[in-house]
Amino acid sequence: MRTTTTPSSSAPPMDSTATRYYRFKPLNVGRAVVWGLFAIALIVAPMLFKSSLALTMLSQIGYLIIICLSYNMLLGQGGMLSFGHAVYTGLGSFIAIHAMNLAGKGAPPIPLVLIPIVGGLAGMFFAILLGYVTTKKSGTTFAMITLGIGELVASMALMFPEFFGGEGGITTDRVYGQSFFGISFGPAIQVYYLIAAYCFICTALMFAFTGTPLGRMLNAVRDNPERVEFIGYNPQRVRYYAFVIAGFFAGVGGGLATINFEIVTGADSVSVLRSGSYLLFTFLGGATFFFGPIIGAVLLVFASVLLSELSKAWLLYLGLVFLFMVMYAPGGIASLIMMNLRLAKFGKLRQLGGSYLMLGTTALLAVLGAAAMIEMLYHLQLNAALGSQLKFLGLTLDAKATASWLGAGALFAIGLAAFEVCRRRFVRQWGRIQEEIEHQIKRGGAA
């Protein structure tokens, strides 16, 4: 609320008869609803999905949301392609687990609820230490430097087993000291709500960062660093500050992962492969939107937990999905959602219902045919000693039978050809609808 004094036309500027009025800034109801729904989803999720597997997945989603959002602070907001983000997550995890083991012995007396802050401070420390050199350059050079640092730290994990625990890693017990208001954090449900609380707070803080002067300047450095330097700002310093803040939140996520699993493995926690997974799923979720990495974190857990159990070829499927997303939806899933919300806003979404149905049906046929051939090929390569037959979606396939290969190949070819026909029709329909929307916007502006 702001009070403003406006002098009347017949009175002097400083006359005491000036009128007073109050101006209220309207509340952003939509944003409040979204954050409220997010909080409610975090609270009720374990009430809806009660199995131990579901609770484990929900806990992983919670801290991975923090990690992916912190990575998107570099990639999406700052345009910094990093291949070493797991360094700060992993080192935060190692400092956190050492702090837990020391606290379990009585010194220092750090309660478990503050262990993620310890991991965050560790991630920030290493980001301060390594980020100054890393952010000296941008673009491809920055990416190569982060890749080199990631490989360096991963190799150090095997050279210093006293700190990293060697190949076996380091274990801990999260139940130590006095309980926190009667909460021991032994049951998994208590750990989940601790992760959920940190997830909500960190997500809100990172969203608030996007509206700060530093966050806006980071976007400017991403888009046009030369102009930023021309108006008097140092692009390297802006990148460095953002890098340090991202390191802090990455360390918080690493600390939460330590509490959840009570173990931190050596080179795997800081490996480039782990950094690549953050990059891959942040991109798939949508790096250009704030909520995109949240979608990416959910997909990361489903891929690593469920998809890996369903098929040994899950990495191949993941690579193909990434390939098609780069080709047809470089903005990620979040961009697809936003484009369809735009259609719904102008009342055009119903016109595409039939096209979406045809695209989904033909794509499913092609995917089933391709998946059947991939599973038969993997079965012949890895499980040939078990016989030639395998189960696929309730069906029995014979990997050595010509009929199985011909059937899968025909399904793939028919589905792919039909999908291409539907896709071309969809592109024409999409272009026509976009033109209608533009004309509608122009008519509204003219009115």
Short mmCIF file of C-alpha atoms in Angstrom, two decimals:
data_model
loop_
_atom_site.label_atom_id
_atom_site.label_comp_id
_atom_site.label_asym_id
_atom_site.label_seq_id
_atom_site.Cartn_x
_atom_site.Cartn_y
_atom_site.Cartn_z
CA MET A 1 0.00 0.00 0.00
CA ARG A 2 1.33 3.42 -0.92
CA THR A 3 0.03 6.85 0.18
CA THR A 4 0.20 9.58 -2.43
CA THR A 5 -0.48 13.29 -1.97
CA THR A 6 -1.92 15.13 -4.96
CA PRO A 7 -2.19 18.98 -4.80
CA SER A 8 -5.41 20.54 -6.10
CA SER A 9 -5.29 22.90 -9.05
CA SER A 10 -6.20 25.95 -6.92
CA ALA A 11 -3.81 25.33 -4.03
CA PRO A 12 -0.07 25.74 -3.74
CA PRO A 13 2.03 22.62 -4.19
CA MET A 14 2.67 22.29 -0.43
CA ASP A 15 -0.81 23.37 0.74
CA SER A 16 -2.26 21.41 3.67
CA THR A 17 -5.58 21.00 1.87
CA ALA A 18 -4.07 18.50 -0.54
CA THR A 19 -6.18 15.42 -1.06
CA ARG A 20 -5.00 11.95 -0.04
CA TYR A 21 -5.82 8.70 -1.71
CA TYR A 22 -4.59 5.14 -1.36
CA ARG A 23 -3.46 2.87 -4.14
CA PHE A 24 -3.46 -0.87 -3.64
CA LYS A 25 -1.39 -3.21 -5.71
CA PRO A 26 -3.70 -6.09 -6.72
CA LEU A 27 -2.79 -9.56 -5.58
CA ASN A 28 -1.67 -12.08 -8.18
CA VAL A 29 -4.44 -14.58 -7.48
CA GLY A 30 -3.30 -17.01 -10.17
CA ARG A 31 0.20 -17.23 -8.74
CA ALA A 32 -1.17 -17.73 -5.22
CA VAL A 33 -3.39 -20.55 -6.48
CA VAL A 34 -0.47 -22.26 -8.24
CA TRP A 35 1.75 -22.13 -5.16
CA GLY A 36 -1.12 -23.30 -2.99
CA LEU A 37 -1.73 -26.27 -5.26
CA PHE A 38 1.98 -27.06 -5.24
CA ALA A 39 2.01 -27.09 -1.43
CA ILE A 40 -1.13 -29.23 -1.29
CA ALA A 41 0.36 -31.70 -3.79
CA LEU A 42 3.47 -32.08 -1.62
CA ILE A 43 1.35 -32.66 1.47
CA VAL A 44 -1.22 -35.12 0.12
CA ALA A 45 1.02 -37.09 -2.29
CA PRO A 46 2.07 -39.74 0.29
CA MET A 47 -1.57 -40.05 1.39
CA LEU A 48 -2.58 -41.02 -2.14
CA PHE A 49 0.43 -43.23 -2.96
CA LYS A 50 1.03 -45.29 0.16
CA SER A 51 3.41 -48.02 -0.98
CA SER A 52 7.04 -47.97 0.10
CA LEU A 53 8.18 -47.72 -3.54
CA ALA A 54 5.92 -44.72 -4.14
CA LEU A 55 7.20 -43.02 -0.99
CA THR A 56 10.80 -43.58 -2.07
CA MET A 57 10.05 -42.14 -5.50
CA LEU A 58 8.30 -39.12 -4.00
CA SER A 59 11.31 -38.42 -1.80
CA GLN A 60 13.63 -38.63 -4.80
CA ILE A 61 11.38 -36.31 -6.77
CA GLY A 62 11.49 -33.79 -3.93
CA TYR A 63 15.25 -33.31 -3.81
CA LEU A 64 15.69 -33.74 -7.57
CA ILE A 65 13.33 -30.81 -8.11
CA ILE A 66 15.78 -28.66 -6.14
CA ILE A 67 18.77 -29.98 -8.07
CA CYS A 68 17.18 -29.59 -11.51
CA LEU A 69 15.96 -26.08 -10.70
CA SER A 70 19.44 -25.13 -9.52
CA TYR A 71 20.87 -26.51 -12.76
CA ASN A 72 18.31 -24.56 -14.76
CA MET A 73 19.56 -21.41 -13.04
CA LEU A 74 22.69 -21.96 -15.11
CA LEU A 75 21.24 -23.44 -18.31
CA GLY A 76 17.85 -21.83 -18.76
CA GLN A 77 18.32 -18.50 -17.03
CA GLY A 78 22.02 -17.92 -17.68
CA GLY A 79 22.65 -19.85 -20.90
CA MET A 80 25.54 -21.74 -19.24
CA LEU A 81 25.75 -25.34 -20.45
CA SER A 82 27.40 -27.19 -17.57
CA PHE A 83 28.64 -30.78 -17.60
CA GLY A 84 29.79 -30.69 -13.99
CA HIS A 85 26.78 -29.78 -11.86
CA ALA A 86 27.00 -33.11 -10.02
CA VAL A 87 30.29 -31.91 -8.53
CA TYR A 88 28.47 -29.49 -6.24
CA THR A 89 25.62 -31.88 -5.53
CA GLY A 90 28.02 -34.71 -4.77
CA LEU A 91 30.48 -32.70 -2.67
CA GLY A 92 27.55 -31.28 -0.74
CA SER A 93 26.45 -34.87 -0.08
CA PHE A 94 29.90 -35.89 1.16
CA ILE A 95 30.23 -32.92 3.51
CA ALA A 96 26.69 -33.57 4.75
CA ILE A 97 27.35 -37.25 5.49
CA HIS A 98 30.59 -36.44 7.31
CA ALA A 99 28.71 -33.83 9.34
CA MET A 100 26.04 -36.44 10.18
CA ASN A 101 28.66 -38.94 11.34
CA LEU A 102 30.38 -36.31 13.48
CA ALA A 103 27.07 -35.14 14.92
CA GLY A 104 26.24 -38.75 15.75
CA LYS A 105 29.37 -38.83 17.91
CA GLY A 106 28.34 -35.65 19.68
CA ALA A 107 30.54 -33.02 18.06
CA PRO A 108 29.40 -30.77 16.51
CA PRO A 109 25.76 -31.02 17.68
CA ILE A 110 24.08 -30.36 14.33
CA PRO A 111 20.40 -31.40 14.22
CA LEU A 112 19.32 -33.42 11.22
CA VAL A 113 16.98 -30.69 9.96
CA LEU A 114 20.02 -28.45 9.37
CA ILE A 115 22.10 -31.04 7.51
CA PRO A 116 20.75 -29.87 4.10
CA ILE A 117 21.96 -26.36 4.97
CA VAL A 118 25.40 -27.84 5.69
CA GLY A 119 25.33 -29.50 2.27
CA GLY A 120 24.23 -26.21 0.70
CA LEU A 121 27.06 -24.28 2.32
CA ALA A 122 29.49 -26.95 1.11
CA GLY A 123 28.15 -26.69 -2.42
CA MET A 124 28.43 -22.90 -2.23
CA PHE A 125 32.01 -23.12 -0.94
CA PHE A 126 33.15 -25.31 -3.83
CA ALA A 127 31.19 -23.16 -6.28
CA ILE A 128 33.04 -20.10 -4.95
CA LEU A 129 36.32 -21.96 -5.27
CA LEU A 130 35.83 -23.46 -8.74
CA GLY A 131 33.29 -21.09 -10.22
CA TYR A 132 35.62 -18.11 -10.45
CA VAL A 133 37.75 -19.98 -12.97
CA THR A 134 34.81 -21.67 -14.64
CA THR A 135 32.84 -18.49 -15.34
CA LYS A 136 35.80 -16.65 -16.85
CA LYS A 137 34.60 -17.97 -20.18
CA SER A 138 31.18 -18.59 -21.67
CA GLY A 139 29.63 -20.75 -24.35
CA THR A 140 31.49 -23.85 -25.49
CA THR A 141 34.60 -22.97 -23.49
CA PHE A 142 32.55 -22.82 -20.29
CA ALA A 143 31.04 -26.23 -21.06
CA MET A 144 34.46 -27.78 -21.67
CA ILE A 145 35.84 -26.32 -18.43
CA THR A 146 32.95 -27.77 -16.43
CA LEU A 147 33.49 -31.11 -18.13
CA GLY A 148 37.18 -31.04 -17.16
CA ILE A 149 36.41 -30.12 -13.56
CA GLY A 150 33.83 -32.90 -13.38
CA GLU A 151 36.32 -35.47 -14.59
CA LEU A 152 38.97 -34.11 -12.21
CA VAL A 153 36.75 -34.40 -9.13
CA ALA A 154 35.51 -37.84 -10.21
CA SER A 155 39.11 -39.09 -10.47
CA MET A 156 39.91 -37.57 -7.07
CA ALA A 157 37.10 -39.63 -5.57
CA LEU A 158 39.22 -42.75 -6.15
CA MET A 159 42.47 -41.09 -5.04
CA PHE A 160 41.23 -39.99 -1.61
CA PRO A 161 39.28 -42.91 -0.10
CA GLU A 162 39.49 -41.38 3.39
CA PHE A 163 37.14 -38.60 2.32
CA PHE A 164 35.16 -40.22 -0.50
CA GLY A 165 34.98 -43.74 0.93
CA GLY A 166 36.43 -45.47 -2.12
CA GLU A 167 34.20 -47.67 -4.25
CA GLY A 168 31.99 -48.61 -1.31
CA GLY A 169 31.20 -45.03 -0.37
CA ILE A 170 30.32 -43.76 3.10
CA THR A 171 27.34 -44.79 5.20
CA THR A 172 25.60 -43.07 8.08
CA ASP A 173 22.59 -43.30 10.38
CA ARG A 174 20.12 -40.43 10.20
CA VAL A 175 18.62 -41.27 13.60
CA TYR A 176 20.99 -39.60 16.04
CA GLY A 177 20.80 -37.15 18.90
CA GLN A 178 17.58 -35.92 20.38
CA SER A 179 14.36 -35.95 18.41
CA PHE A 180 13.09 -32.78 16.74
CA PHE A 181 9.75 -32.00 18.42
CA GLY A 182 9.22 -35.72 18.85
CA ILE A 183 10.26 -36.54 15.27
CA SER A 184 13.17 -38.98 14.96
CA PHE A 185 13.29 -39.06 11.13
CA GLY A 186 13.60 -42.83 11.27
CA PRO A 187 10.39 -43.60 9.31
CA ALA A 188 10.51 -42.82 5.60
CA ILE A 189 7.35 -40.70 5.81
CA GLN A 190 9.05 -38.27 8.20
CA VAL A 191 12.02 -37.98 5.86
CA TYR A 192 9.67 -37.30 2.97
CA TYR A 193 8.01 -34.38 4.72
CA LEU A 194 11.42 -32.95 5.60
CA ILE A 195 12.36 -33.17 1.91
CA ALA A 196 8.98 -31.71 0.92
CA ALA A 197 9.46 -28.72 3.24
CA TYR A 198 12.90 -27.98 1.79
CA CYS A 199 11.56 -28.55 -1.72
CA PHE A 200 8.82 -25.95 -1.30
CA ILE A 201 11.08 -23.37 0.37
CA CYS A 202 13.94 -23.77 -2.11
CA THR A 203 11.57 -23.70 -5.09
CA ALA A 204 10.03 -20.48 -3.78
CA LEU A 205 13.46 -18.93 -3.21
CA MET A 206 14.68 -19.84 -6.68
CA PHE A 207 11.50 -18.45 -8.20
CA ALA A 208 11.99 -15.24 -6.24
CA PHE A 209 15.54 -15.09 -7.60
CA THR A 210 14.20 -14.83 -11.15
CA GLY A 211 12.59 -11.49 -10.28
CA THR A 212 15.62 -9.95 -8.56
CA PRO A 213 17.92 -7.50 -10.37
CA LEU A 214 20.59 -10.20 -10.43
CA GLY A 215 18.18 -12.69 -11.95
CA ARG A 216 17.05 -10.23 -14.62
CA MET A 217 20.64 -9.29 -15.37
CA LEU A 218 21.49 -12.98 -15.69
CA ASN A 219 18.84 -13.25 -18.42
CA ALA A 220 20.40 -10.24 -20.13
CA VAL A 221 23.85 -11.83 -19.99
CA ARG A 222 22.37 -14.94 -21.57
CA ASP A 223 20.77 -12.97 -24.42
CA ASN A 224 23.33 -10.25 -25.12
CA PRO A 225 26.48 -10.11 -22.94
CA GLU A 226 28.04 -7.40 -25.11
CA ARG A 227 25.21 -4.99 -24.43
CA VAL A 228 25.31 -5.82 -20.72
CA GLU A 229 28.99 -4.93 -20.66
CA PHE A 230 28.30 -1.77 -22.64
CA ILE A 231 25.88 -0.44 -20.00
CA GLY A 232 28.42 -0.98 -17.25
CA TYR A 233 27.89 -4.48 -15.86
CA ASN A 234 30.48 -7.25 -15.73
CA PRO A 235 29.00 -10.38 -17.40
CA GLN A 236 31.58 -12.64 -15.77
CA ARG A 237 30.67 -11.40 -12.31
CA VAL A 238 26.97 -11.90 -12.98
CA ARG A 239 27.63 -15.48 -14.14
CA TYR A 240 29.84 -16.07 -11.11
CA TYR A 241 27.22 -14.91 -8.60
CA ALA A 242 24.56 -17.07 -10.25
CA PHE A 243 26.98 -20.01 -10.28
CA VAL A 244 27.55 -19.66 -6.54
CA ILE A 245 23.83 -19.49 -5.78
CA ALA A 246 23.18 -22.53 -7.98
CA GLY A 247 25.95 -24.37 -6.12
CA PHE A 248 24.22 -23.66 -2.82
CA PHE A 249 20.89 -25.13 -3.91
CA ALA A 250 22.64 -28.07 -5.54
CA GLY A 251 24.34 -28.78 -2.21
CA VAL A 252 20.98 -28.60 -0.42
CA GLY A 253 19.65 -31.24 -2.79
CA GLY A 254 22.73 -33.36 -2.18
CA GLY A 255 22.26 -33.09 1.58
CA LEU A 256 18.64 -34.21 1.28
CA ALA A 257 19.71 -37.18 -0.87
CA THR A 258 22.16 -38.16 1.86
CA ILE A 259 19.44 -38.11 4.51
CA ASN A 260 17.14 -40.14 2.28
CA PHE A 261 19.56 -42.94 1.36
CA GLU A 262 22.03 -42.77 4.30
CA ILE A 263 24.87 -43.56 1.89
CA VAL A 264 26.99 -41.60 -0.56
CA THR A 265 29.01 -43.56 -3.11
CA GLY A 266 32.37 -42.45 -4.44
CA ALA A 267 32.90 -41.48 -8.05
CA ASP A 268 29.26 -42.06 -9.00
CA SER A 269 27.99 -39.09 -6.96
CA VAL A 270 30.25 -36.59 -8.73
CA SER A 271 30.44 -38.29 -12.13
CA VAL A 272 29.85 -36.64 -15.46
CA LEU A 273 27.15 -39.24 -16.09
CA ARG A 274 25.18 -37.86 -13.14
CA SER A 275 25.66 -34.32 -14.46
CA GLY A 276 24.48 -35.48 -17.87
CA SER A 277 21.27 -36.84 -16.38
CA TYR A 278 20.54 -33.43 -14.82
CA LEU A 279 21.16 -31.79 -18.19
CA LEU A 280 19.07 -34.32 -20.11
CA PHE A 281 15.97 -34.19 -17.94
CA THR A 282 16.11 -30.45 -17.37
CA PHE A 283 16.06 -30.07 -21.15
CA LEU A 284 13.25 -32.63 -21.55
CA GLY A 285 11.17 -30.83 -18.95
CA GLY A 286 11.76 -27.45 -20.55
CA ALA A 287 14.70 -25.23 -19.66
CA THR A 288 13.02 -22.06 -20.94
CA PHE A 289 10.24 -22.22 -18.30
CA PHE A 290 10.62 -22.18 -14.54
CA PHE A 291 8.37 -25.21 -14.00
CA GLY A 292 10.09 -27.21 -16.75
CA PRO A 293 12.81 -28.69 -14.48
CA ILE A 294 10.08 -29.81 -12.07
CA ILE A 295 8.63 -31.92 -14.88
CA GLY A 296 12.16 -33.09 -15.69
CA ALA A 297 12.76 -34.22 -12.10
CA VAL A 298 9.58 -36.31 -12.17
CA LEU A 299 10.62 -37.88 -15.48
CA LEU A 300 14.13 -38.59 -14.13
CA VAL A 301 12.74 -40.61 -11.23
CA PHE A 302 10.26 -42.51 -13.40
CA ALA A 303 12.97 -43.32 -15.94
CA SER A 304 15.60 -44.42 -13.41
CA VAL A 305 13.22 -46.38 -11.15
CA LEU A 306 10.38 -47.71 -13.32
CA LEU A 307 11.67 -47.72 -16.89
CA SER A 308 14.95 -49.31 -15.88
CA GLU A 309 13.00 -52.17 -14.27
CA LEU A 310 10.81 -52.69 -17.31
CA SER A 311 13.54 -52.96 -19.92
CA LYS A 312 17.29 -53.33 -20.14
CA ALA A 313 17.19 -51.07 -23.18
CA TRP A 314 15.84 -48.12 -21.21
CA LEU A 315 18.87 -45.95 -21.97
CA LEU A 316 18.28 -46.51 -25.68
CA TYR A 317 14.65 -45.45 -25.32
CA LEU A 318 15.74 -42.42 -23.34
CA GLY A 319 18.21 -41.42 -26.02
CA LEU A 320 15.57 -41.75 -28.73
CA VAL A 321 13.12 -39.61 -26.74
CA PHE A 322 15.79 -36.96 -26.30
CA LEU A 323 16.56 -37.06 -30.03
CA PHE A 324 12.92 -36.56 -31.04
CA MET A 325 12.44 -33.80 -28.46
CA VAL A 326 15.42 -31.92 -29.86
CA MET A 327 14.05 -32.30 -33.39
CA TYR A 328 10.37 -31.55 -32.83
CA ALA A 329 10.02 -29.85 -29.41
CA PRO A 330 13.27 -28.11 -28.44
CA GLY A 331 11.42 -26.17 -25.75
CA GLY A 332 10.67 -29.36 -23.83
CA ILE A 333 7.40 -30.60 -22.40
CA ALA A 334 6.77 -27.25 -20.70
CA SER A 335 6.71 -25.49 -24.08
CA LEU A 336 4.14 -27.97 -25.40
CA ILE A 337 1.96 -27.31 -22.37
CA MET A 338 2.22 -23.53 -22.75
CA MET A 339 1.43 -23.64 -26.48
CA ASN A 340 -1.71 -25.65 -25.84
CA LEU A 341 -2.73 -23.35 -22.99
CA ARG A 342 -2.48 -20.50 -25.48
CA LEU A 343 -4.82 -22.37 -27.82
CA ALA A 344 -7.24 -22.99 -24.96
CA LYS A 345 -7.16 -19.30 -24.06
CA PHE A 346 -8.39 -18.39 -27.54
CA GLY A 347 -10.85 -21.28 -27.73
CA LYS A 348 -8.98 -23.18 -30.44
CA LEU A 349 -7.91 -26.31 -28.59
CA ARG A 350 -11.02 -28.34 -29.49
CA GLN A 351 -10.22 -28.02 -33.17
CA LEU A 352 -7.06 -30.08 -32.64
CA GLY A 353 -8.67 -32.86 -30.58
CA GLY A 354 -9.06 -35.23 -33.52
CA SER A 355 -5.56 -34.49 -34.82
CA TYR A 356 -4.02 -35.17 -31.41
CA LEU A 357 -5.90 -38.46 -31.21
CA MET A 358 -4.64 -39.56 -34.63
CA LEU A 359 -1.08 -38.47 -33.87
CA GLY A 360 -1.12 -40.35 -30.57
CA THR A 361 -2.59 -43.52 -32.08
CA THR A 362 -0.20 -43.71 -35.03
CA ALA A 363 2.81 -42.82 -32.85
CA LEU A 364 1.84 -45.56 -30.40
CA LEU A 365 1.72 -48.12 -33.22
CA ALA A 366 5.18 -47.11 -34.44
CA VAL A 367 6.60 -47.16 -30.90
CA LEU A 368 5.18 -50.61 -30.18
CA GLY A 369 6.65 -52.02 -33.37
CA ALA A 370 10.07 -50.49 -32.73
CA ALA A 371 10.05 -51.54 -29.06
CA ALA A 372 9.21 -55.12 -29.99
CA MET A 373 12.21 -55.30 -32.35
CA ILE A 374 14.52 -53.67 -29.78
CA GLU A 375 13.43 -56.09 -27.04
CA MET A 376 13.93 -59.11 -29.29
CA LEU A 377 17.38 -57.87 -30.28
CA TYR A 378 18.38 -57.28 -26.65
CA HIS A 379 17.02 -60.69 -25.72
CA LEU A 380 19.18 -62.39 -28.34
CA GLN A 381 22.25 -60.50 -27.20
CA LEU A 382 21.84 -60.76 -23.43
CA ASN A 383 19.41 -63.57 -22.62
CA ALA A 384 19.95 -66.11 -25.38
CA ALA A 385 20.64 -68.84 -22.80
CA LEU A 386 17.08 -68.47 -21.48
CA GLY A 387 15.56 -69.47 -24.82
CA SER A 388 14.22 -67.52 -27.75
CA GLN A 389 10.84 -66.58 -26.28
CA LEU A 390 10.21 -63.42 -24.26
CA LYS A 391 7.27 -61.60 -22.75
CA PHE A 392 6.36 -58.21 -24.23
CA LEU A 393 3.29 -56.33 -22.95
CA GLY A 394 1.45 -59.55 -22.18
CA LEU A 395 2.38 -61.15 -25.50
CA THR A 396 4.89 -63.93 -26.15
CA LEU A 397 7.42 -63.14 -28.87
CA ASP A 398 9.91 -65.54 -30.41
CA ALA A 399 13.14 -63.66 -31.08
CA LYS A 400 14.25 -66.31 -33.59
CA ALA A 401 10.97 -66.57 -35.47
CA THR A 402 10.64 -64.71 -38.77
CA ALA A 403 6.97 -64.04 -38.13
CA SER A 404 7.72 -62.06 -34.97
CA TRP A 405 10.21 -59.85 -36.76
CA LEU A 406 7.93 -59.35 -39.78
CA GLY A 407 4.97 -58.51 -37.56
CA ALA A 408 6.94 -56.00 -35.49
CA GLY A 409 8.51 -54.48 -38.61
CA ALA A 410 5.16 -54.15 -40.36
CA LEU A 411 3.61 -52.52 -37.28
CA PHE A 412 6.49 -50.07 -37.11
CA ALA A 413 6.38 -49.23 -40.83
CA ILE A 414 2.60 -48.78 -40.95
CA GLY A 415 2.57 -46.70 -37.79
CA LEU A 416 5.44 -44.51 -38.98
CA ALA A 417 3.90 -43.90 -42.40
CA ALA A 418 0.51 -43.08 -40.89
CA PHE A 419 2.15 -40.81 -38.33
CA GLU A 420 3.93 -38.86 -41.05
CA VAL A 421 0.67 -38.33 -42.94
CA CYS A 422 -1.08 -37.17 -39.77
CA ARG A 423 1.88 -34.97 -38.84
CA ARG A 424 1.81 -33.08 -42.14
CA ARG A 425 -1.91 -32.55 -41.82
CA PHE A 426 -1.43 -31.37 -38.25
CA VAL A 427 1.27 -28.87 -39.28
CA ARG A 428 -1.08 -27.28 -41.82
CA GLN A 429 -3.92 -27.14 -39.30
CA TRP A 430 -1.61 -25.73 -36.63
CA GLY A 431 -0.40 -22.97 -38.96
CA ARG A 432 -3.96 -22.02 -39.88
CA ILE A 433 -5.02 -21.83 -36.23
CA GLN A 434 -2.00 -19.68 -35.35
CA GLU A 435 -2.93 -17.26 -38.14
CA GLU A 436 -6.48 -17.07 -36.76
CA ILE A 437 -5.12 -16.29 -33.32
CA GLU A 438 -2.87 -13.54 -34.67
CA HIS A 439 -5.82 -11.98 -36.52
CA GLN A 440 -7.89 -12.20 -33.35
CA ILE A 441 -5.16 -10.45 -31.37
CA LYS A 442 -4.88 -7.70 -33.98
CA ARG A 443 -8.64 -7.15 -33.98
CA GLY A 444 -8.61 -6.95 -30.20
CA GLY A 445 -5.76 -4.43 -30.26
CA ALA A 446 -7.50 -2.31 -32.86
CA ALA A 447 -10.69 -2.30 -30.82
#
